[in-house]
Amino acid sequence: MTTGIKDTAHAVEAAAVMRLLPARPRLLALGEPTHGEDTLLDLRNELFRQLVEQEGYRSIAIESDCMMGLVVDDYVTSGTGTLEEVMERGFSHGWGASAANRELVRWMRAYNDGRPVSERLRFAGFDGPLEITGVASPRQALTALHAYLTAWVDADLLPCTAETLGRLLGADDRWTNPAAMMDPSQSVGQTPEAKQLRLLADDLVALLDTQTPHLIAASLRDDWDRARMYGRTATGLLRYHFWMADTSPSRMARLCALRDSMMAANLLAIAERGPALLHAHNGHLQRDKSTMRMGGLPLEWWSAGAIVSAQLGEGYAFLATALGTIRHHGVETPPPDTIEGLLYALPEDRYVVDARRLAAILGDVTPAPRVSAWFGYSPLDPAHVASNDGIVFVKDVPQS
């Protein structure tokens, strides 16, 4: 079996990845099974460079706040701000501290310098403004959408004034209270003011849609695209806050699903402007349902990748990443009867495997599920192998 598996392994290069796919996808998703390892981000960076230089890719999107990502995009496309400011203000989840992310931004800015607008690389975050311990106020997205519409449509078409939004929003710390994540009674998402804001946000997005021909003709296309993102984010956040106040047993599963739904909407918008490389946790990009346990309860929901794949078909491709060891986190050599153990037996340090051929070679043999000694690493699910387009395997991850 090892010989057969070895025949499915190739160098992690753009050309080898493309040979695994029936067509060049608009969205090529590269997952990671853990966060914070620059070894995996360095691999992502090199693959992106090859996709840019050999396959005509022009965008990269990562699991980071979509609103904050605008800071990075402005810098790489036009040099707005400094690299230090961008790394501090352009990433959520602490990703700005990563040396590999810093190198990605530096390289993209250098690549774009002197190139025409049509050839410049673009950066996007595709997560919502959501952190594990709290959720952002909808203020930034809602007021930015209102300001755009105020600048380009007649005032009598607007459903409200900026002052009305400010009054209904109130203080931001009401929205960002971290206690609301685990205690629904601490959420303001179902207050009368929040419910009114949901209606106004819906009306503002409807106005943006109904005025599309005028807005595209009158304003810059990038500004219109950003306004659409403001609308998606404002309505998504208000919906998320509403369900944070829910007390039913399905609350946490619904919140997980809503986050991935926001991601999927951003990804579909990114797909409109041409081929892009995506990078996020495997669980957000896989075609199968995502699962986790929280508070002793099993949660299940459709991932962003599953939603996007269902709509784009061959326009979406997914490479799951698996690891052999992360010894600084206690993840030791995988058992030989697991998927990771079979891949670890091959001599190369890193490679991409044709996942469907691997599934065919395994046949009726079902590898054992790997159990990680560290909660931060999510092993491959053997049942999901055939639904991946490829598996990127990295044998050993040194400490960053």
Short mmCIF file of C-alpha atoms in Angstrom, two decimals:
data_model
loop_
_atom_site.label_atom_id
_atom_site.label_comp_id
_atom_site.label_asym_id
_atom_site.label_seq_id
_atom_site.Cartn_x
_atom_site.Cartn_y
_atom_site.Cartn_z
CA MET A 1 0.00 0.00 0.00
CA THR A 2 2.85 2.38 0.80
CA THR A 3 4.16 2.14 -2.77
CA GLY A 4 0.74 2.98 -4.17
CA ILE A 5 0.38 5.96 -1.85
CA LYS A 6 3.84 7.19 -2.81
CA ASP A 7 2.72 7.31 -6.44
CA THR A 8 0.01 9.83 -5.48
CA ALA A 9 2.48 12.23 -3.81
CA HIS A 10 3.87 15.30 -5.57
CA ALA A 11 5.88 18.37 -4.66
CA VAL A 12 3.79 21.21 -3.20
CA GLU A 13 3.96 23.36 -6.32
CA ALA A 14 1.33 25.26 -8.24
CA ALA A 15 1.72 23.11 -11.35
CA ALA A 16 1.33 19.87 -9.38
CA VAL A 17 -1.75 21.21 -7.60
CA MET A 18 -3.38 22.25 -10.86
CA ARG A 19 -2.85 18.79 -12.31
CA LEU A 20 -5.03 17.38 -9.52
CA LEU A 21 -7.99 19.54 -10.57
CA PRO A 22 -10.41 19.23 -13.49
CA ALA A 23 -10.25 23.00 -14.14
CA ARG A 24 -8.58 26.08 -12.73
CA PRO A 25 -10.79 27.03 -9.78
CA ARG A 26 -11.86 30.57 -9.02
CA LEU A 27 -11.24 29.79 -5.36
CA LEU A 28 -8.40 27.46 -4.38
CA ALA A 29 -8.70 26.77 -0.66
CA LEU A 30 -5.66 25.69 1.34
CA GLY A 31 -6.64 24.57 4.81
CA GLU A 32 -4.55 24.26 7.94
CA PRO A 33 -5.21 21.91 10.87
CA THR A 34 -3.86 24.33 13.48
CA HIS A 35 -3.20 28.04 13.77
CA GLY A 36 -0.07 30.00 14.51
CA GLU A 37 2.60 27.87 12.81
CA ASP A 38 4.74 29.94 10.46
CA THR A 39 5.95 26.76 8.73
CA LEU A 40 2.46 26.38 7.28
CA LEU A 41 2.19 30.07 6.44
CA ASP A 42 5.57 30.01 4.69
CA LEU A 43 4.28 27.11 2.57
CA ARG A 44 1.13 29.15 1.82
CA ASN A 45 3.24 32.15 0.81
CA GLU A 46 5.37 30.13 -1.59
CA LEU A 47 2.33 28.50 -3.19
CA PHE A 48 0.71 31.91 -3.61
CA ARG A 49 3.82 33.31 -5.29
CA GLN A 50 3.78 30.42 -7.75
CA LEU A 51 0.07 30.83 -8.41
CA VAL A 52 0.63 34.51 -9.14
CA GLU A 53 3.63 33.99 -11.42
CA GLN A 54 2.47 30.82 -13.20
CA GLU A 55 -1.33 30.68 -13.03
CA GLY A 56 -2.48 34.29 -13.10
CA TYR A 57 -3.87 34.43 -9.56
CA ARG A 58 -4.24 37.97 -8.25
CA SER A 59 -5.85 37.67 -4.80
CA ILE A 60 -5.30 36.01 -1.47
CA ALA A 61 -7.91 35.83 1.30
CA ILE A 62 -7.25 34.64 4.83
CA GLU A 63 -9.21 33.85 8.00
CA SER A 64 -9.09 37.38 9.36
CA ASP A 65 -11.55 40.23 9.93
CA CYS A 66 -12.87 41.45 6.57
CA MET A 67 -13.08 45.05 7.79
CA MET A 68 -9.52 45.08 9.10
CA GLY A 69 -8.34 43.46 5.88
CA LEU A 70 -9.13 46.69 4.02
CA VAL A 71 -6.13 48.25 5.77
CA VAL A 72 -3.86 45.56 4.29
CA ASP A 73 -5.42 45.83 0.84
CA ASP A 74 -4.93 49.61 0.78
CA TYR A 75 -1.29 49.15 1.69
CA VAL A 76 -0.42 46.42 -0.82
CA THR A 77 -2.31 48.10 -3.68
CA SER A 78 -1.37 51.75 -3.14
CA GLY A 79 1.15 51.99 -0.32
CA THR A 80 -1.23 53.62 2.15
CA GLY A 81 0.28 53.67 5.64
CA THR A 82 3.38 51.81 6.80
CA LEU A 83 4.13 48.12 7.16
CA GLU A 84 4.22 48.49 10.95
CA GLU A 85 0.78 50.12 11.02
CA VAL A 86 -0.66 47.49 8.70
CA MET A 87 0.57 44.57 10.79
CA GLU A 88 -0.90 46.19 13.91
CA ARG A 89 -4.26 47.29 12.48
CA GLY A 90 -4.87 45.03 9.49
CA PHE A 91 -5.22 41.58 11.08
CA SER A 92 -7.52 40.04 13.68
CA HIS A 93 -6.92 37.03 15.98
CA GLY A 94 -3.33 38.20 16.60
CA TRP A 95 -2.24 37.18 13.08
CA GLY A 96 -0.37 40.48 12.64
CA ALA A 97 2.40 39.20 14.92
CA SER A 98 3.28 36.42 12.46
CA ALA A 99 6.60 36.81 10.64
CA ALA A 100 5.15 34.86 7.69
CA ASN A 101 2.15 37.18 7.43
CA ARG A 102 4.49 40.15 7.56
CA GLU A 103 6.55 38.66 4.72
CA LEU A 104 3.39 38.06 2.67
CA VAL A 105 2.36 41.71 2.99
CA ARG A 106 5.88 42.96 2.23
CA TRP A 107 6.14 40.78 -0.89
CA MET A 108 2.72 41.79 -2.18
CA ARG A 109 3.56 45.48 -1.79
CA ALA A 110 6.90 45.01 -3.59
CA TYR A 111 5.20 43.03 -6.39
CA ASN A 112 2.59 45.74 -6.93
CA ASP A 113 5.01 48.65 -6.93
CA GLY A 114 4.95 50.22 -10.39
CA ARG A 115 2.43 47.80 -11.88
CA PRO A 116 -0.82 48.94 -13.52
CA VAL A 117 -3.97 48.64 -11.41
CA SER A 118 -5.27 45.69 -13.44
CA GLU A 119 -2.19 43.62 -12.57
CA ARG A 120 -1.93 44.41 -8.87
CA LEU A 121 -2.39 41.78 -6.20
CA ARG A 122 -5.27 42.12 -3.76
CA PHE A 123 -5.61 41.07 -0.13
CA ALA A 124 -8.79 40.26 1.77
CA GLY A 125 -9.87 39.01 5.13
CA PHE A 126 -12.98 36.87 4.79
CA ASP A 127 -13.92 36.30 8.43
CA GLY A 128 -16.48 38.49 10.10
CA PRO A 129 -15.43 40.88 12.89
CA LEU A 130 -15.73 38.01 15.35
CA GLU A 131 -13.29 36.98 18.05
CA ILE A 132 -13.61 33.91 20.27
CA THR A 133 -14.40 36.01 23.33
CA GLY A 134 -16.57 38.65 21.73
CA VAL A 135 -18.25 40.15 18.71
CA ALA A 136 -17.74 43.61 17.25
CA SER A 137 -20.31 46.37 17.33
CA PRO A 138 -22.05 46.80 13.96
CA ARG A 139 -21.22 50.51 14.11
CA GLN A 140 -18.26 50.58 11.72
CA ALA A 141 -19.92 48.58 8.96
CA LEU A 142 -23.33 50.20 9.35
CA THR A 143 -22.08 53.78 9.40
CA ALA A 144 -19.69 53.15 6.50
CA LEU A 145 -22.56 51.80 4.40
CA HIS A 146 -24.74 54.77 5.35
CA ALA A 147 -21.95 57.24 4.50
CA TYR A 148 -21.43 55.68 1.06
CA LEU A 149 -25.13 55.86 0.24
CA THR A 150 -25.37 59.41 1.60
CA ALA A 151 -22.65 60.46 -0.84
CA TRP A 152 -24.29 58.95 -3.93
CA VAL A 153 -28.08 58.77 -3.60
CA ASP A 154 -30.80 61.32 -2.90
CA ALA A 155 -31.29 61.99 0.80
CA ASP A 156 -35.02 61.28 0.65
CA LEU A 157 -34.26 57.66 -0.34
CA LEU A 158 -32.33 56.94 2.85
CA PRO A 159 -34.36 55.13 5.53
CA CYS A 160 -32.68 57.03 8.38
CA THR A 161 -30.11 59.63 9.33
CA ALA A 162 -26.63 59.03 10.71
CA GLU A 163 -27.86 60.51 13.99
CA THR A 164 -30.61 57.90 14.22
CA LEU A 165 -28.06 55.12 13.73
CA GLY A 166 -25.85 56.61 16.43
CA ARG A 167 -28.72 56.83 18.90
CA LEU A 168 -29.81 53.24 18.29
CA LEU A 169 -26.27 51.88 18.44
CA GLY A 170 -25.45 53.49 21.77
CA ALA A 171 -22.10 52.70 23.39
CA ASP A 172 -19.96 50.08 21.66
CA ASP A 173 -19.13 48.29 24.90
CA ARG A 174 -22.78 47.18 25.09
CA TRP A 175 -22.17 45.14 21.93
CA THR A 176 -18.66 43.89 22.69
CA ASN A 177 -19.33 42.63 26.23
CA PRO A 178 -17.38 39.30 26.32
CA ALA A 179 -19.76 37.84 28.90
CA ALA A 180 -22.47 37.65 26.22
CA MET A 181 -20.67 34.81 24.45
CA MET A 182 -21.58 32.34 27.19
CA ASP A 183 -24.47 34.20 28.85
CA PRO A 184 -27.34 35.12 26.50
CA SER A 185 -28.83 37.47 29.08
CA GLN A 186 -25.77 39.72 28.66
CA SER A 187 -26.43 40.23 24.94
CA VAL A 188 -28.11 43.38 23.56
CA GLY A 189 -28.95 41.59 20.30
CA GLN A 190 -32.69 41.35 20.94
CA THR A 191 -33.29 44.78 22.49
CA PRO A 192 -35.80 47.06 20.73
CA GLU A 193 -32.92 49.21 19.47
CA ALA A 194 -31.09 46.20 17.99
CA LYS A 195 -34.26 44.97 16.28
CA GLN A 196 -34.80 48.43 14.76
CA LEU A 197 -31.20 48.46 13.55
CA ARG A 198 -31.75 45.11 11.80
CA LEU A 199 -34.66 46.62 9.86
CA LEU A 200 -32.68 49.73 8.95
CA ALA A 201 -29.65 47.67 7.88
CA ASP A 202 -31.92 45.60 5.65
CA ASP A 203 -33.35 48.77 4.10
CA LEU A 204 -29.88 50.22 3.51
CA VAL A 205 -28.73 47.02 1.78
CA ALA A 206 -31.91 47.00 -0.32
CA LEU A 207 -31.22 50.60 -1.34
CA LEU A 208 -27.67 49.65 -2.30
CA ASP A 209 -29.07 46.86 -4.49
CA THR A 210 -31.81 48.90 -6.13
CA GLN A 211 -29.38 51.71 -6.98
CA THR A 212 -26.71 49.39 -8.43
CA PRO A 213 -26.67 50.81 -12.01
CA HIS A 214 -26.36 54.38 -10.76
CA LEU A 215 -23.80 53.55 -8.07
CA ILE A 216 -21.50 51.60 -10.39
CA ALA A 217 -21.62 54.44 -12.94
CA ALA A 218 -21.18 57.25 -10.41
CA SER A 219 -18.67 55.86 -7.90
CA LEU A 220 -15.51 53.79 -8.10
CA ARG A 221 -16.10 50.07 -8.53
CA ASP A 222 -13.90 49.34 -5.51
CA ASP A 223 -16.01 51.68 -3.39
CA TRP A 224 -19.19 49.90 -4.49
CA ASP A 225 -17.62 46.52 -3.74
CA ARG A 226 -16.66 47.74 -0.28
CA ALA A 227 -20.16 49.09 0.32
CA ARG A 228 -21.54 45.63 -0.45
CA MET A 229 -19.10 44.20 2.09
CA TYR A 230 -20.21 46.78 4.65
CA GLY A 231 -23.80 45.70 4.04
CA ARG A 232 -23.00 41.98 4.40
CA THR A 233 -21.05 42.66 7.57
CA ALA A 234 -23.63 44.94 9.17
CA THR A 235 -26.53 42.57 8.57
CA GLY A 236 -24.40 39.56 9.52
CA LEU A 237 -23.29 41.12 12.79
CA LEU A 238 -26.80 42.20 13.74
CA ARG A 239 -28.06 38.70 12.98
CA TYR A 240 -25.23 37.17 15.03
CA HIS A 241 -25.94 39.48 17.97
CA PHE A 242 -29.65 38.59 17.77
CA TRP A 243 -28.91 34.90 18.14
CA MET A 244 -26.35 35.50 20.89
CA ALA A 245 -29.36 36.51 22.98
CA ASP A 246 -31.08 33.21 22.20
CA THR A 247 -31.51 30.70 25.03
CA SER A 248 -32.35 27.55 23.05
CA PRO A 249 -30.08 24.45 23.01
CA SER A 250 -29.19 25.14 19.37
CA ARG A 251 -27.68 28.55 20.19
CA MET A 252 -23.96 27.70 19.81
CA ALA A 253 -24.43 25.56 16.69
CA ARG A 254 -26.41 28.41 15.12
CA LEU A 255 -23.68 30.93 15.96
CA CYS A 256 -21.02 28.66 14.38
CA ALA A 257 -23.19 28.33 11.28
CA LEU A 258 -23.79 32.08 11.07
CA ARG A 259 -20.05 32.78 11.23
CA ASP A 260 -19.36 30.39 8.36
CA SER A 261 -22.28 31.85 6.42
CA MET A 262 -20.68 35.30 6.72
CA MET A 263 -17.39 33.81 5.54
CA ALA A 264 -19.10 32.16 2.56
CA ALA A 265 -20.74 35.42 1.47
CA ASN A 266 -17.37 37.14 1.52
CA LEU A 267 -15.75 34.31 -0.43
CA LEU A 268 -18.40 34.41 -3.16
CA ALA A 269 -17.77 38.14 -3.53
CA ILE A 270 -14.01 37.51 -3.78
CA ALA A 271 -14.64 34.90 -6.47
CA GLU A 272 -16.28 37.57 -8.63
CA ARG A 273 -12.99 39.36 -9.20
CA GLY A 274 -10.97 36.40 -10.38
CA PRO A 275 -8.99 33.44 -9.07
CA ALA A 276 -7.91 33.65 -5.44
CA LEU A 277 -6.03 31.52 -2.94
CA LEU A 278 -7.86 31.07 0.36
CA HIS A 279 -6.23 30.16 3.64
CA ALA A 280 -8.03 29.22 6.83
CA HIS A 281 -8.59 26.31 9.18
CA ASN A 282 -9.55 23.05 7.47
CA GLY A 283 -12.82 23.15 9.38
CA HIS A 284 -13.91 26.35 7.65
CA LEU A 285 -12.94 25.24 4.14
CA GLN A 286 -13.88 21.54 3.98
CA ARG A 287 -16.85 20.29 1.93
CA ASP A 288 -18.16 18.15 4.78
CA LYS A 289 -20.04 19.40 7.80
CA SER A 290 -17.90 20.85 10.57
CA THR A 291 -18.17 19.48 14.09
CA MET A 292 -16.89 20.33 17.54
CA ARG A 293 -17.79 19.86 21.18
CA MET A 294 -18.50 22.83 23.42
CA GLY A 295 -19.68 22.60 27.00
CA GLY A 296 -19.97 18.84 26.55
CA LEU A 297 -22.42 19.22 23.67
CA PRO A 298 -21.70 18.10 20.08
CA LEU A 299 -22.15 20.90 17.53
CA GLU A 300 -22.58 20.43 13.78
CA TRP A 301 -22.94 22.96 10.94
CA TRP A 302 -22.11 23.49 7.27
CA SER A 303 -18.73 25.16 6.76
CA ALA A 304 -18.05 28.13 4.52
CA GLY A 305 -16.28 25.80 2.09
CA ALA A 306 -19.29 23.49 1.91
CA ILE A 307 -21.60 26.44 1.17
CA VAL A 308 -19.30 27.88 -1.50
CA SER A 309 -18.51 24.52 -3.08
CA ALA A 310 -22.23 23.77 -3.45
CA GLN A 311 -22.63 26.99 -5.44
CA LEU A 312 -19.40 27.11 -7.46
CA GLY A 313 -18.93 23.42 -8.28
CA GLU A 314 -15.57 22.99 -10.01
CA GLY A 315 -14.94 26.68 -9.36
CA TYR A 316 -14.02 25.68 -5.81
CA ALA A 317 -11.16 23.36 -4.87
CA PHE A 318 -9.99 22.33 -1.42
CA LEU A 319 -6.60 21.12 -0.21
CA ALA A 320 -6.64 19.92 3.39
CA THR A 321 -3.36 20.12 5.30
CA ALA A 322 -2.27 17.40 7.72
CA LEU A 323 0.78 17.22 9.94
CA GLY A 324 3.01 14.49 11.28
CA THR A 325 4.42 16.02 14.45
CA ILE A 326 4.23 19.32 16.34
CA ARG A 327 6.54 18.23 19.11
CA HIS A 328 6.54 21.60 20.94
CA HIS A 329 2.82 20.99 21.50
CA GLY A 330 3.14 17.31 22.37
CA VAL A 331 1.90 15.99 19.00
CA GLU A 332 4.23 13.06 18.41
CA THR A 333 4.71 10.59 15.53
CA PRO A 334 1.27 9.50 14.30
CA PRO A 335 0.19 5.86 14.72
CA PRO A 336 0.86 3.90 11.51
CA ASP A 337 -2.79 2.90 11.07
CA THR A 338 -3.98 6.52 10.76
CA ILE A 339 -4.04 8.63 7.58
CA GLU A 340 -1.26 10.78 9.01
CA GLY A 341 0.70 7.65 9.91
CA LEU A 342 0.46 6.29 6.34
CA LEU A 343 1.60 9.64 4.94
CA TYR A 344 4.35 9.97 7.56
CA ALA A 345 5.90 6.73 6.29
CA LEU A 346 6.78 8.37 2.96
CA PRO A 347 10.31 9.80 2.71
CA GLU A 348 9.53 13.39 1.68
CA ASP A 349 9.25 16.22 4.22
CA ARG A 350 6.24 17.79 2.51
CA TYR A 351 4.09 16.95 -0.49
CA VAL A 352 0.59 17.11 -1.89
CA VAL A 353 -1.39 13.90 -2.35
CA ASP A 354 -4.15 13.23 -4.84
CA ALA A 355 -6.89 12.65 -2.25
CA ARG A 356 -9.29 10.76 -4.50
CA ARG A 357 -6.59 8.39 -5.72
CA LEU A 358 -5.57 7.88 -2.10
CA ALA A 359 -9.16 7.00 -1.20
CA ALA A 360 -9.26 4.50 -4.09
CA ILE A 361 -6.00 2.89 -2.93
CA LEU A 362 -7.35 2.55 0.60
CA GLY A 363 -10.46 0.89 -0.78
CA ASP A 364 -12.31 -0.91 1.99
CA VAL A 365 -9.51 -0.25 4.47
CA THR A 366 -10.68 2.41 6.91
CA PRO A 367 -7.75 4.07 8.70
CA ALA A 368 -8.15 4.68 12.41
CA PRO A 369 -8.99 8.23 13.44
CA ARG A 370 -6.01 9.97 14.96
CA VAL A 371 -6.41 11.39 18.47
CA SER A 372 -4.39 14.54 19.08
CA ALA A 373 -2.64 15.05 22.39
CA TRP A 374 -3.14 18.81 21.91
CA PHE A 375 -6.54 20.44 21.49
CA GLY A 376 -5.11 22.94 19.01
CA TYR A 377 -4.44 20.33 16.30
CA SER A 378 -7.37 18.82 14.39
CA PRO A 379 -6.41 15.50 12.75
CA LEU A 380 -7.82 14.48 9.37
CA ASP A 381 -11.12 12.65 9.46
CA PRO A 382 -10.58 9.43 7.44
CA ALA A 383 -14.19 9.62 6.25
CA HIS A 384 -13.52 12.96 4.55
CA VAL A 385 -10.53 11.97 2.40
CA ALA A 386 -12.45 11.44 -0.85
CA SER A 387 -14.23 14.80 -0.56
CA ASN A 388 -10.91 16.66 -0.68
CA ASP A 389 -9.16 17.55 -3.93
CA GLY A 390 -5.78 17.07 -2.33
CA ILE A 391 -4.00 16.64 0.99
CA VAL A 392 -0.93 18.71 1.75
CA PHE A 393 1.23 16.83 4.22
CA VAL A 394 4.01 18.37 6.32
CA LYS A 395 6.00 15.73 8.19
CA ASP A 396 7.40 17.76 11.09
CA VAL A 397 6.64 21.30 12.27
CA PRO A 398 9.49 23.00 14.15
CA GLN A 399 8.72 25.59 16.80
CA SER A 400 8.09 28.99 15.21
#
